[in-house]
Structures are given as structure tokens and as C-alpha cells.
């Protein structure tokens, strides 16, 4: 029975059951150990939050524990970049799934330095370079944090400096991507400036509750944050559906049927259009670099609620 026909208690019971199943799982995936700070995160954590278009918020598990949102930040970076240059952005980054790992260099050479989409690392470097524009990294990151704060209506959104420095220290492949982009003239700022901004952007800490509330900017409905246009909401949701889980995007669409964006910190932001914004977090990752238990939880939630863009 769709959750729209259920009451608050039934929805809370569903989330509690999802948390119970997740905590009982023997296979929690593997944390992102190539970033030292993330390798220290306790994998035995799980949180989930649902923020509905009617203003209700349901949470369970470790839903108020902050975590590094990592590549989920690419959703907000894309929104800022589109706000800066509009559809001119699509001259510098594509809108197609890559079919390769999030940090792959292969397609950049074949496609003349134009990343496949804004959610793989190369594409995210272009969107970061775009919203960075002629400002300093401090100014640009301040704009990013204020944008996220406005979306979720929480002022205590911060960048985790330890995570940011840990990322910069291990960012050799991302530096390679940035230099490759620069060699094709697809970066306006220096590689050091772009990478420093990008790594700090990825190191934003948020809880599931805060992330679910922030995701409402991608929902249409009364009381939802009006930070981007309806047309851009539709386009960002489309890209989340087709590209939000890297080379696992097709699998996520098949299993869940909703737009989503993952991060190697174990978080996933999912949008049920017209219904809710959902955030789930479990640090252990699957073979695609997406939260293993988070993906399974979203599959259960979508099945139990009947939420899917495919009917």
C-alpha cells in the first residue's frame, strides 16, 4: 500500500524496520579507505530520514549523526553552476552516463576534454570551476555553504577541515583529471584553486535529517525551498537518475526507480518527485562505490511505498 495512504505511525514503523534490518546485516560493504579520514569512520552506523512535500519529517537510526557528504555535494555544485552560467554550462560538460568509474580518465582523451556528465569527478571539477568563477575559494565555498544552509534551514552546516586536507593529500588522480581538463582549455582557474575548492566542497558534513531537508529544493510543492527554477529541478533530477550512481546508475534505477546521488562517505540523496526527499547513510560501499546498505534500504523503501518514477 502506498505510504500516501498510511499515517505517520506506519511510515515511522517502516523506517524503524529498515534500520533494524540494516543493523542486523553481516555484509556492510567496505568504507572508502583511500581517503584516510573516511577509513576511520565506524561502519556500524546507519541513518535514514524522509522529508515529505507536506512538511512531515520521519527519521530513524543515526539520522542526526553528521557525515561527509562527498559527491552528494555535486548536486549543489551543479545548481550553483547553472545559476552562474545557465545552459552555457553544457558546452563544457555533457549529460550522458559514463559507464565507467567515477574517477576514470579514459573518456576525457576520446572526447576532447569534455566530461560525460557533471556527477563524475571530471564533470564535477568543471562545475566547481564554474561556480568558483573569479572569486576566491573562501568566497566560493562560503556561497556553497550558505546555499546548503538555506536549502535545509540549518545554520550549523560546516566543512570538515580534517577530511578536506585528507582528500587533498590523496588527490593524485583528481589532480590528473584537472590537468587533463586544463590541457583542453576546459578549466578557467588554476588546477590548485579548483582542486582545493572541490575537496573542501566534498568535505561538507551533514546529517541525514539535514540532507533530506536540503534535497527538498528538488521537489515541487508548497513550502519547498525556491532556490532554483522548476526547469532546473527537472533537469537535475534527470541527471541524478541517469548518472547519479556512476557505473551503478542503471542498477540503482532498476532496483529503486528514483533519482539519486551517492557519495563515497556512504550517503545517498534520493528524490521521490512530488512526494519526498530521502537521505540514507551507511559508510560501507558496494563494488560501484555507493553505499551498500543504503542502496538496499532505498530498494525496500521504494517497494514498500510504491514510490517510483516508472509507476
PDB file of C-alpha atoms in Angstrom:
ATOM      1  CA  UNK A   1       0.000   0.000   0.000  1.00  0.00           C
ATOM      2  CA  UNK A   2       1.500   3.396  -0.952  1.00  0.00           C
ATOM      3  CA  UNK A   3       2.621   5.478   2.012  1.00  0.00           C
ATOM      4  CA  UNK A   4       0.372   8.331   0.913  1.00  0.00           C
ATOM      5  CA  UNK A   5      -2.466   6.152   2.238  1.00  0.00           C
ATOM      6  CA  UNK A   6      -0.685   5.475   5.532  1.00  0.00           C
ATOM      7  CA  UNK A   7      -0.304   7.573   8.652  1.00  0.00           C
ATOM      8  CA  UNK A   8       2.745   8.865  10.482  1.00  0.00           C
ATOM      9  CA  UNK A   9       3.000   5.771  12.655  1.00  0.00           C
ATOM     10  CA  UNK A  10       3.135   3.419   9.687  1.00  0.00           C
ATOM     11  CA  UNK A  11       5.871   5.430   7.994  1.00  0.00           C
ATOM     12  CA  UNK A  12       7.904   5.546  11.181  1.00  0.00           C
ATOM     13  CA  UNK A  13       7.432   1.801  11.597  1.00  0.00           C
ATOM     14  CA  UNK A  14       8.721   1.275   8.062  1.00  0.00           C
ATOM     15  CA  UNK A  15      11.884   3.310   8.707  1.00  0.00           C
ATOM     16  CA  UNK A  16      12.453   1.562  12.038  1.00  0.00           C
ATOM     17  CA  UNK A  17      12.179  -1.811  10.289  1.00  0.00           C
ATOM     18  CA  UNK A  18      14.634  -0.718   7.604  1.00  0.00           C
ATOM     19  CA  UNK A  19      17.135   0.330  10.283  1.00  0.00           C
ATOM     20  CA  UNK A  20      16.637  -2.933  12.166  1.00  0.00           C
ATOM     21  CA  UNK A  21      17.312  -4.980   9.026  1.00  0.00           C
ATOM     22  CA  UNK A  22      20.372  -2.895   8.172  1.00  0.00           C
ATOM     23  CA  UNK A  23      21.874  -3.199  11.636  1.00  0.00           C
ATOM     24  CA  UNK A  24      21.407  -6.983  11.531  1.00  0.00           C
ATOM     25  CA  UNK A  25      23.257  -7.320   8.213  1.00  0.00           C
ATOM     26  CA  UNK A  26      26.530  -9.240   8.200  1.00  0.00           C
ATOM     27  CA  UNK A  27      27.733  -7.665   4.938  1.00  0.00           C
ATOM     28  CA  UNK A  28      28.006  -3.914   5.353  1.00  0.00           C
ATOM     29  CA  UNK A  29      30.351  -3.220   2.430  1.00  0.00           C
ATOM     30  CA  UNK A  30      33.731  -1.525   2.700  1.00  0.00           C
ATOM     31  CA  UNK A  31      34.460   2.036   3.786  1.00  0.00           C
ATOM     32  CA  UNK A  32      36.389   4.326   1.411  1.00  0.00           C
ATOM     33  CA  UNK A  33      39.854   3.585   2.777  1.00  0.00           C
ATOM     34  CA  UNK A  34      41.706   5.527   0.060  1.00  0.00           C
ATOM     35  CA  UNK A  35      40.804   8.726   1.928  1.00  0.00           C
ATOM     36  CA  UNK A  36      42.437   8.279   5.360  1.00  0.00           C
ATOM     37  CA  UNK A  37      39.859  10.276   7.318  1.00  0.00           C
ATOM     38  CA  UNK A  38      36.991   8.274   5.821  1.00  0.00           C
ATOM     39  CA  UNK A  39      38.726   4.991   6.594  1.00  0.00           C
ATOM     40  CA  UNK A  40      38.355   5.802  10.305  1.00  0.00           C
ATOM     41  CA  UNK A  41      34.559   6.055  10.174  1.00  0.00           C
ATOM     42  CA  UNK A  42      32.725   3.366  12.148  1.00  0.00           C
ATOM     43  CA  UNK A  43      30.933   1.201   9.543  1.00  0.00           C
ATOM     44  CA  UNK A  44      28.358   0.059  12.121  1.00  0.00           C
ATOM     45  CA  UNK A  45      26.243   3.169  11.647  1.00  0.00           C
ATOM     46  CA  UNK A  46      23.062   3.616   9.679  1.00  0.00           C
ATOM     47  CA  UNK A  47      20.656   6.526   9.405  1.00  0.00           C
ATOM     48  CA  UNK A  48      17.668   7.405   7.264  1.00  0.00           C
ATOM     49  CA  UNK A  49      15.343  10.400   7.002  1.00  0.00           C
ATOM     50  CA  UNK A  50      12.310  11.183   4.851  1.00  0.00           C
ATOM     51  CA  UNK A  51      11.117  14.783   4.375  1.00  0.00           C
ATOM     52  CA  UNK A  52       7.743  14.927   2.623  1.00  0.00           C
ATOM     53  CA  UNK A  53       6.227  17.648   0.479  1.00  0.00           C
ATOM     54  CA  UNK A  54       3.544  18.075   3.137  1.00  0.00           C
ATOM     55  CA  UNK A  55       6.199  19.124   5.635  1.00  0.00           C
ATOM     56  CA  UNK A  56       6.468  15.934   7.681  1.00  0.00           C
ATOM     57  CA  UNK A  57       9.885  14.581   8.664  1.00  0.00           C
ATOM     58  CA  UNK A  58      10.494  10.953   9.647  1.00  0.00           C
ATOM     59  CA  UNK A  59      13.866   9.755  10.920  1.00  0.00           C
ATOM     60  CA  UNK A  60      15.398   6.566  12.283  1.00  0.00           C
ATOM     61  CA  UNK A  61      18.770   5.202  13.331  1.00  0.00           C
ATOM     62  CA  UNK A  62      21.747   7.556  13.194  1.00  0.00           C
ATOM     63  CA  UNK A  63      19.781  10.177  11.275  1.00  0.00           C
ATOM     64  CA  UNK A  64      21.260  13.061  13.267  1.00  0.00           C
ATOM     65  CA  UNK A  65      24.901  11.984  13.071  1.00  0.00           C
ATOM     66  CA  UNK A  66      26.934  14.223  10.715  1.00  0.00           C
ATOM     67  CA  UNK A  67      28.889  12.526   7.935  1.00  0.00           C
ATOM     68  CA  UNK A  68      30.943  13.642   4.950  1.00  0.00           C
ATOM     69  CA  UNK A  69      28.527  14.076   2.050  1.00  0.00           C
ATOM     70  CA  UNK A  70      31.334  13.821  -0.531  1.00  0.00           C
ATOM     71  CA  UNK A  71      29.899  13.538  -4.063  1.00  0.00           C
ATOM     72  CA  UNK A  72      26.361  14.301  -2.947  1.00  0.00           C
ATOM     73  CA  UNK A  73      27.740  17.858  -2.899  1.00  0.00           C
ATOM     74  CA  UNK A  74      27.912  17.683  -6.703  1.00  0.00           C
ATOM     75  CA  UNK A  75      24.128  18.210  -6.789  1.00  0.00           C
ATOM     76  CA  UNK A  76      24.504  21.557  -5.032  1.00  0.00           C
ATOM     77  CA  UNK A  77      27.574  22.478  -7.101  1.00  0.00           C
ATOM     78  CA  UNK A  78      25.607  21.806 -10.291  1.00  0.00           C
ATOM     79  CA  UNK A  79      22.762  24.015  -9.083  1.00  0.00           C
ATOM     80  CA  UNK A  80      25.212  26.834  -8.318  1.00  0.00           C
ATOM     81  CA  UNK A  81      26.999  26.452 -11.660  1.00  0.00           C
ATOM     82  CA  UNK A  82      23.712  26.590 -13.565  1.00  0.00           C
ATOM     83  CA  UNK A  83      22.806  29.664 -11.565  1.00  0.00           C
ATOM     84  CA  UNK A  84      26.040  31.299 -12.728  1.00  0.00           C
ATOM     85  CA  UNK A  85      26.030  30.492 -16.441  1.00  0.00           C
ATOM     86  CA  UNK A  86      22.753  28.740 -17.248  1.00  0.00           C
ATOM     87  CA  UNK A  87      22.733  26.381 -20.214  1.00  0.00           C
ATOM     88  CA  UNK A  88      26.170  27.630 -21.292  1.00  0.00           C
ATOM     89  CA  UNK A  89      27.462  25.004 -18.853  1.00  0.00           C
ATOM     90  CA  UNK A  90      26.515  22.247 -21.296  1.00  0.00           C
ATOM     91  CA  UNK A  91      29.189  23.442 -23.725  1.00  0.00           C
ATOM     92  CA  UNK A  92      31.760  22.295 -21.155  1.00  0.00           C
ATOM     93  CA  UNK A  93      30.196  19.158 -19.694  1.00  0.00           C
ATOM     94  CA  UNK A  94      27.905  16.511 -21.140  1.00  0.00           C
ATOM     95  CA  UNK A  95      24.688  14.911 -19.939  1.00  0.00           C
ATOM     96  CA  UNK A  96      25.288  11.232 -20.677  1.00  0.00           C
ATOM     97  CA  UNK A  97      26.123   8.285 -18.386  1.00  0.00           C
ATOM     98  CA  UNK A  98      29.798   7.396 -18.451  1.00  0.00           C
ATOM     99  CA  UNK A  99      29.610   3.649 -17.857  1.00  0.00           C
ATOM    100  CA  UNK A 100      32.969   3.951 -16.097  1.00  0.00           C
ATOM    101  CA  UNK A 101      34.231   4.543 -12.565  1.00  0.00           C
ATOM    102  CA  UNK A 102      33.689   7.999 -11.060  1.00  0.00           C
ATOM    103  CA  UNK A 103      37.392   8.894 -11.294  1.00  0.00           C
ATOM    104  CA  UNK A 104      38.172   7.418 -14.715  1.00  0.00           C
ATOM    105  CA  UNK A 105      40.443   9.299 -17.120  1.00  0.00           C
ATOM    106  CA  UNK A 106      39.655   7.229 -20.206  1.00  0.00           C
ATOM    107  CA  UNK A 107      36.849   9.200 -21.817  1.00  0.00           C
ATOM    108  CA  UNK A 108      38.480  12.632 -21.478  1.00  0.00           C
ATOM    109  CA  UNK A 109      41.036  11.844 -24.181  1.00  0.00           C
ATOM    110  CA  UNK A 110      38.464  10.369 -26.562  1.00  0.00           C
ATOM    111  CA  UNK A 111      36.017  13.232 -26.056  1.00  0.00           C
ATOM    112  CA  UNK A 112      38.415  16.180 -26.183  1.00  0.00           C
ATOM    113  CA  UNK A 113      38.321  17.110 -22.526  1.00  0.00           C
ATOM    114  CA  UNK A 114      34.511  17.302 -22.224  1.00  0.00           C
ATOM    115  CA  UNK A 115      33.399  15.167 -19.243  1.00  0.00           C
ATOM    116  CA  UNK A 116      30.414  12.914 -19.846  1.00  0.00           C
ATOM    117  CA  UNK A 117      28.292  14.391 -17.041  1.00  0.00           C
ATOM    118  CA  UNK A 118      28.556  16.700 -14.005  1.00  0.00           C
ATOM    119  CA  UNK A 119      28.450  13.874 -11.459  1.00  0.00           C
ATOM    120  CA  UNK A 120      31.643  12.031 -12.343  1.00  0.00           C
ATOM    121  CA  UNK A 121      34.737  13.659 -10.855  1.00  0.00           C
ATOM    122  CA  UNK A 122      35.908  15.293 -14.082  1.00  0.00           C
ATOM    123  CA  UNK A 123      32.498  16.852 -14.647  1.00  0.00           C
ATOM    124  CA  UNK A 124      32.296  17.998 -11.040  1.00  0.00           C
ATOM    125  CA  UNK A 125      35.641  19.756 -11.417  1.00  0.00           C
ATOM    126  CA  UNK A 126      34.127  21.733 -14.289  1.00  0.00           C
ATOM    127  CA  UNK A 127      31.037  22.680 -12.270  1.00  0.00           C
ATOM    128  CA  UNK A 128      33.248  23.679  -9.340  1.00  0.00           C
ATOM    129  CA  UNK A 129      35.398  25.758 -11.687  1.00  0.00           C
ATOM    130  CA  UNK A 130      32.200  27.381 -12.978  1.00  0.00           C
ATOM    131  CA  UNK A 131      30.704  28.469  -9.658  1.00  0.00           C
ATOM    132  CA  UNK A 132      34.187  29.410  -8.453  1.00  0.00           C
ATOM    133  CA  UNK A 133      34.375  31.860 -11.378  1.00  0.00           C
ATOM    134  CA  UNK A 134      36.591  34.840 -10.484  1.00  0.00           C
ATOM    135  CA  UNK A 135      36.083  34.614  -6.723  1.00  0.00           C
ATOM    136  CA  UNK A 136      38.449  33.222  -4.126  1.00  0.00           C
ATOM    137  CA  UNK A 137      37.983  29.655  -2.863  1.00  0.00           C
ATOM    138  CA  UNK A 138      36.921  31.056   0.512  1.00  0.00           C
ATOM    139  CA  UNK A 139      34.227  33.203  -1.125  1.00  0.00           C
ATOM    140  CA  UNK A 140      33.006  30.383  -3.360  1.00  0.00           C
ATOM    141  CA  UNK A 141      32.866  27.870  -0.518  1.00  0.00           C
ATOM    142  CA  UNK A 142      31.053  30.413   1.614  1.00  0.00           C
ATOM    143  CA  UNK A 143      28.463  30.678  -1.146  1.00  0.00           C
ATOM    144  CA  UNK A 144      28.185  26.884  -1.285  1.00  0.00           C
ATOM    145  CA  UNK A 145      27.713  26.507   2.467  1.00  0.00           C
ATOM    146  CA  UNK A 146      25.141  29.326   2.597  1.00  0.00           C
ATOM    147  CA  UNK A 147      23.246  27.702  -0.296  1.00  0.00           C
ATOM    148  CA  UNK A 148      23.075  24.376   1.553  1.00  0.00           C
ATOM    149  CA  UNK A 149      22.137  26.121   4.806  1.00  0.00           C
ATOM    150  CA  UNK A 150      19.288  27.910   3.050  1.00  0.00           C
ATOM    151  CA  UNK A 151      18.093  24.645   1.473  1.00  0.00           C
ATOM    152  CA  UNK A 152      17.884  22.716   4.756  1.00  0.00           C
ATOM    153  CA  UNK A 153      17.215  25.650   7.089  1.00  0.00           C
ATOM    154  CA  UNK A 154      20.083  24.665   9.382  1.00  0.00           C
ATOM    155  CA  UNK A 155      22.866  27.124  10.201  1.00  0.00           C
ATOM    156  CA  UNK A 156      25.318  24.602  11.622  1.00  0.00           C
ATOM    157  CA  UNK A 157      26.475  23.206   8.260  1.00  0.00           C
ATOM    158  CA  UNK A 158      30.270  23.116   8.253  1.00  0.00           C
ATOM    159  CA  UNK A 159      33.211  21.911   6.182  1.00  0.00           C
ATOM    160  CA  UNK A 160      35.258  19.236   7.939  1.00  0.00           C
ATOM    161  CA  UNK A 161      38.788  20.570   7.566  1.00  0.00           C
ATOM    162  CA  UNK A 162      40.401  17.255   8.525  1.00  0.00           C
ATOM    163  CA  UNK A 163      38.531  15.451   5.758  1.00  0.00           C
ATOM    164  CA  UNK A 164      39.326  18.220   3.257  1.00  0.00           C
ATOM    165  CA  UNK A 165      43.045  18.056   3.977  1.00  0.00           C
ATOM    166  CA  UNK A 166      42.977  14.263   3.864  1.00  0.00           C
ATOM    167  CA  UNK A 167      41.377  14.443   0.416  1.00  0.00           C
ATOM    168  CA  UNK A 168      43.844  16.985  -0.912  1.00  0.00           C
ATOM    169  CA  UNK A 169      46.761  14.842   0.307  1.00  0.00           C
ATOM    170  CA  UNK A 170      45.428  11.820  -1.626  1.00  0.00           C
ATOM    171  CA  UNK A 171      44.014  13.601  -4.697  1.00  0.00           C
ATOM    172  CA  UNK A 172      46.583  12.491  -7.266  1.00  0.00           C
ATOM    173  CA  UNK A 173      44.008  11.083  -9.672  1.00  0.00           C
ATOM    174  CA  UNK A 174      41.789  14.151  -9.320  1.00  0.00           C
ATOM    175  CA  UNK A 175      44.806  16.357  -9.995  1.00  0.00           C
ATOM    176  CA  UNK A 176      45.441  14.266 -13.117  1.00  0.00           C
ATOM    177  CA  UNK A 177      41.835  14.845 -14.199  1.00  0.00           C
ATOM    178  CA  UNK A 178      42.171  18.581 -13.547  1.00  0.00           C
ATOM    179  CA  UNK A 179      45.410  18.858 -15.522  1.00  0.00           C
ATOM    180  CA  UNK A 180      43.832  16.918 -18.368  1.00  0.00           C
ATOM    181  CA  UNK A 181      40.848  19.266 -18.386  1.00  0.00           C
ATOM    182  CA  UNK A 182      43.208  22.245 -18.338  1.00  0.00           C
ATOM    183  CA  UNK A 183      45.170  20.840 -21.269  1.00  0.00           C
ATOM    184  CA  UNK A 184      41.967  21.055 -23.342  1.00  0.00           C
ATOM    185  CA  UNK A 185      41.208  24.558 -22.085  1.00  0.00           C
ATOM    186  CA  UNK A 186      38.246  23.355 -20.035  1.00  0.00           C
ATOM    187  CA  UNK A 187      39.280  24.983 -16.742  1.00  0.00           C
ATOM    188  CA  UNK A 188      39.238  28.746 -16.224  1.00  0.00           C
ATOM    189  CA  UNK A 189      41.024  28.703 -12.872  1.00  0.00           C
ATOM    190  CA  UNK A 190      44.292  27.071 -11.827  1.00  0.00           C
ATOM    191  CA  UNK A 191      44.190  23.370 -11.061  1.00  0.00           C
ATOM    192  CA  UNK A 192      45.307  24.032  -7.473  1.00  0.00           C
ATOM    193  CA  UNK A 193      42.481  26.521  -6.938  1.00  0.00           C
ATOM    194  CA  UNK A 194      39.846  24.206  -8.434  1.00  0.00           C
ATOM    195  CA  UNK A 195      41.062  21.122  -6.551  1.00  0.00           C
ATOM    196  CA  UNK A 196      41.285  22.960  -3.252  1.00  0.00           C
ATOM    197  CA  UNK A 197      37.727  24.210  -3.648  1.00  0.00           C
ATOM    198  CA  UNK A 198      36.444  20.829  -4.819  1.00  0.00           C
ATOM    199  CA  UNK A 199      37.992  18.879  -1.935  1.00  0.00           C
ATOM    200  CA  UNK A 200      36.571  21.301   0.620  1.00  0.00           C
ATOM    201  CA  UNK A 201      33.161  21.130  -1.065  1.00  0.00           C
ATOM    202  CA  UNK A 202      33.168  17.339  -0.769  1.00  0.00           C
ATOM    203  CA  UNK A 203      34.108  17.609   2.920  1.00  0.00           C
ATOM    204  CA  UNK A 204      30.822  19.261   3.937  1.00  0.00           C
ATOM    205  CA  UNK A 205      29.376  17.455   6.961  1.00  0.00           C
ATOM    206  CA  UNK A 206      25.615  16.906   7.145  1.00  0.00           C
ATOM    207  CA  UNK A 207      23.253  14.520   8.887  1.00  0.00           C
ATOM    208  CA  UNK A 208      20.563  12.520   7.110  1.00  0.00           C
ATOM    209  CA  UNK A 209      17.974  14.910   8.525  1.00  0.00           C
ATOM    210  CA  UNK A 210      19.789  17.954   7.166  1.00  0.00           C
ATOM    211  CA  UNK A 211      20.451  16.330   3.796  1.00  0.00           C
ATOM    212  CA  UNK A 212      16.850  15.189   3.347  1.00  0.00           C
ATOM    213  CA  UNK A 213      15.623  18.684   4.135  1.00  0.00           C
ATOM    214  CA  UNK A 214      18.159  20.210   1.727  1.00  0.00           C
ATOM    215  CA  UNK A 215      17.001  17.835  -1.005  1.00  0.00           C
ATOM    216  CA  UNK A 216      13.575  19.476  -0.943  1.00  0.00           C
ATOM    217  CA  UNK A 217      14.981  22.144  -3.289  1.00  0.00           C
ATOM    218  CA  UNK A 218      14.492  19.470  -5.967  1.00  0.00           C
ATOM    219  CA  UNK A 219      10.819  18.973  -5.091  1.00  0.00           C
ATOM    220  CA  UNK A 220       7.809  20.800  -6.455  1.00  0.00           C
ATOM    221  CA  UNK A 221       5.240  21.752  -3.838  1.00  0.00           C
ATOM    222  CA  UNK A 222       4.072  24.435  -1.430  1.00  0.00           C
ATOM    223  CA  UNK A 223       6.611  25.278   1.239  1.00  0.00           C
ATOM    224  CA  UNK A 224       9.538  23.727  -0.627  1.00  0.00           C
ATOM    225  CA  UNK A 225      12.734  25.824  -0.922  1.00  0.00           C
ATOM    226  CA  UNK A 226      12.595  28.042  -4.000  1.00  0.00           C
ATOM    227  CA  UNK A 227      16.307  28.247  -4.696  1.00  0.00           C
ATOM    228  CA  UNK A 228      16.301  27.004  -8.293  1.00  0.00           C
ATOM    229  CA  UNK A 229      13.794  27.122 -11.123  1.00  0.00           C
ATOM    230  CA  UNK A 230      11.324  24.341 -11.884  1.00  0.00           C
ATOM    231  CA  UNK A 231      13.069  23.626 -15.173  1.00  0.00           C
ATOM    232  CA  UNK A 232      16.425  23.181 -13.448  1.00  0.00           C
ATOM    233  CA  UNK A 233      14.885  20.923 -10.813  1.00  0.00           C
ATOM    234  CA  UNK A 234      13.613  18.655 -13.589  1.00  0.00           C
ATOM    235  CA  UNK A 235      16.993  18.581 -15.319  1.00  0.00           C
ATOM    236  CA  UNK A 236      18.985  17.893 -12.165  1.00  0.00           C
ATOM    237  CA  UNK A 237      16.590  15.088 -11.222  1.00  0.00           C
ATOM    238  CA  UNK A 238      17.004  13.596 -14.696  1.00  0.00           C
ATOM    239  CA  UNK A 239      20.784  13.619 -14.362  1.00  0.00           C
ATOM    240  CA  UNK A 240      20.562  12.063 -10.914  1.00  0.00           C
ATOM    241  CA  UNK A 241      18.503   9.239 -12.372  1.00  0.00           C
ATOM    242  CA  UNK A 242      20.839   8.519 -15.278  1.00  0.00           C
ATOM    243  CA  UNK A 243      24.241   9.447 -13.813  1.00  0.00           C
ATOM    244  CA  UNK A 244      23.953   9.792 -10.029  1.00  0.00           C
ATOM    245  CA  UNK A 245      25.485   6.434  -9.149  1.00  0.00           C
ATOM    246  CA  UNK A 246      28.338   6.321 -11.685  1.00  0.00           C
ATOM    247  CA  UNK A 247      28.624   2.947 -13.399  1.00  0.00           C
ATOM    248  CA  UNK A 248      25.996   1.648 -10.958  1.00  0.00           C
ATOM    249  CA  UNK A 249      23.365   4.154 -12.100  1.00  0.00           C
ATOM    250  CA  UNK A 250      21.462   1.647 -14.207  1.00  0.00           C
ATOM    251  CA  UNK A 251      21.408  -0.842 -11.359  1.00  0.00           C
ATOM    252  CA  UNK A 252      20.094   1.794  -8.927  1.00  0.00           C
ATOM    253  CA  UNK A 253      17.411   2.896 -11.400  1.00  0.00           C
ATOM    254  CA  UNK A 254      16.390  -0.731 -11.916  1.00  0.00           C
ATOM    255  CA  UNK A 255      16.225  -1.521  -8.205  1.00  0.00           C
ATOM    256  CA  UNK A 256      14.891   1.777  -6.815  1.00  0.00           C
ATOM    257  CA  UNK A 257      13.359   3.685  -9.722  1.00  0.00           C
ATOM    258  CA  UNK A 258      14.067   7.132  -8.279  1.00  0.00           C
ATOM    259  CA  UNK A 259      16.653   9.874  -8.949  1.00  0.00           C
ATOM    260  CA  UNK A 260      19.549   9.627  -6.513  1.00  0.00           C
ATOM    261  CA  UNK A 261      23.055  10.900  -5.899  1.00  0.00           C
ATOM    262  CA  UNK A 262      25.586   8.936  -3.899  1.00  0.00           C
ATOM    263  CA  UNK A 263      28.846   9.824  -2.192  1.00  0.00           C
ATOM    264  CA  UNK A 264      31.787   7.715  -1.028  1.00  0.00           C
ATOM    265  CA  UNK A 265      31.099   8.888   2.523  1.00  0.00           C
ATOM    266  CA  UNK A 266      28.186   6.433   2.383  1.00  0.00           C
ATOM    267  CA  UNK A 267      25.391   8.936   1.913  1.00  0.00           C
ATOM    268  CA  UNK A 268      22.678   8.860  -0.750  1.00  0.00           C
ATOM    269  CA  UNK A 269      20.204  11.636  -1.507  1.00  0.00           C
ATOM    270  CA  UNK A 270      17.072  10.355  -3.256  1.00  0.00           C
ATOM    271  CA  UNK A 271      14.152  12.319  -4.675  1.00  0.00           C
ATOM    272  CA  UNK A 272      10.650  10.895  -4.965  1.00  0.00           C
ATOM    273  CA  UNK A 273       9.141  13.570  -7.246  1.00  0.00           C
ATOM    274  CA  UNK A 274       6.004  15.125  -5.825  1.00  0.00           C
ATOM    275  CA  UNK A 275       6.356  13.090  -2.634  1.00  0.00           C
ATOM    276  CA  UNK A 276       9.559  13.345  -0.609  1.00  0.00           C
ATOM    277  CA  UNK A 277      13.284  13.872  -0.305  1.00  0.00           C
ATOM    278  CA  UNK A 278      15.090  10.959   1.316  1.00  0.00           C
ATOM    279  CA  UNK A 279      18.601  10.732   2.749  1.00  0.00           C
ATOM    280  CA  UNK A 280      20.201   7.479   3.839  1.00  0.00           C
ATOM    281  CA  UNK A 281      23.682   6.878   5.226  1.00  0.00           C
ATOM    282  CA  UNK A 282      25.742   3.767   5.784  1.00  0.00           C
ATOM    283  CA  UNK A 283      29.546   4.108   5.383  1.00  0.00           C
ATOM    284  CA  UNK A 284      30.231   0.722   3.779  1.00  0.00           C
ATOM    285  CA  UNK A 285      30.326   0.808  -0.027  1.00  0.00           C
ATOM    286  CA  UNK A 286      29.469  -1.713  -2.740  1.00  0.00           C
ATOM    287  CA  UNK A 287      31.522  -2.519  -5.839  1.00  0.00           C
ATOM    288  CA  UNK A 288      30.398   0.706  -7.538  1.00  0.00           C
ATOM    289  CA  UNK A 289      31.484   2.951  -4.674  1.00  0.00           C
ATOM    290  CA  UNK A 290      27.907   3.519  -3.483  1.00  0.00           C
ATOM    291  CA  UNK A 291      26.513   2.743  -0.026  1.00  0.00           C
ATOM    292  CA  UNK A 292      25.706  -0.956   0.066  1.00  0.00           C
ATOM    293  CA  UNK A 293      23.114  -0.932   2.829  1.00  0.00           C
ATOM    294  CA  UNK A 294      21.873   2.487   1.754  1.00  0.00           C
ATOM    295  CA  UNK A 295      21.056   1.126  -1.696  1.00  0.00           C
ATOM    296  CA  UNK A 296      19.315  -1.900  -0.204  1.00  0.00           C
ATOM    297  CA  UNK A 297      17.346   0.355   2.146  1.00  0.00           C
ATOM    298  CA  UNK A 298      16.178   2.551  -0.715  1.00  0.00           C
ATOM    299  CA  UNK A 299      15.104  -0.515  -2.671  1.00  0.00           C
ATOM    300  CA  UNK A 300      12.984  -1.601   0.298  1.00  0.00           C
ATOM    301  CA  UNK A 301      11.538   1.880   0.838  1.00  0.00           C
ATOM    302  CA  UNK A 302      10.607   2.277  -2.816  1.00  0.00           C
ATOM    303  CA  UNK A 303       8.977  -1.140  -2.895  1.00  0.00           C
ATOM    304  CA  UNK A 304       7.018  -0.664   0.334  1.00  0.00           C
ATOM    305  CA  UNK A 305       5.799   2.843  -0.545  1.00  0.00           C
ATOM    306  CA  UNK A 306       5.231   2.302  -4.252  1.00  0.00           C
ATOM    307  CA  UNK A 307       7.355   5.400  -4.991  1.00  0.00           C
ATOM    308  CA  UNK A 308       8.886   5.165  -8.455  1.00  0.00           C
ATOM    309  CA  UNK A 309       9.058   7.412 -11.486  1.00  0.00           C
ATOM    310  CA  UNK A 310       8.110   4.357 -13.522  1.00  0.00           C
ATOM    311  CA  UNK A 311       4.711   3.930 -11.904  1.00  0.00           C
TER     312      UNK A 311
END
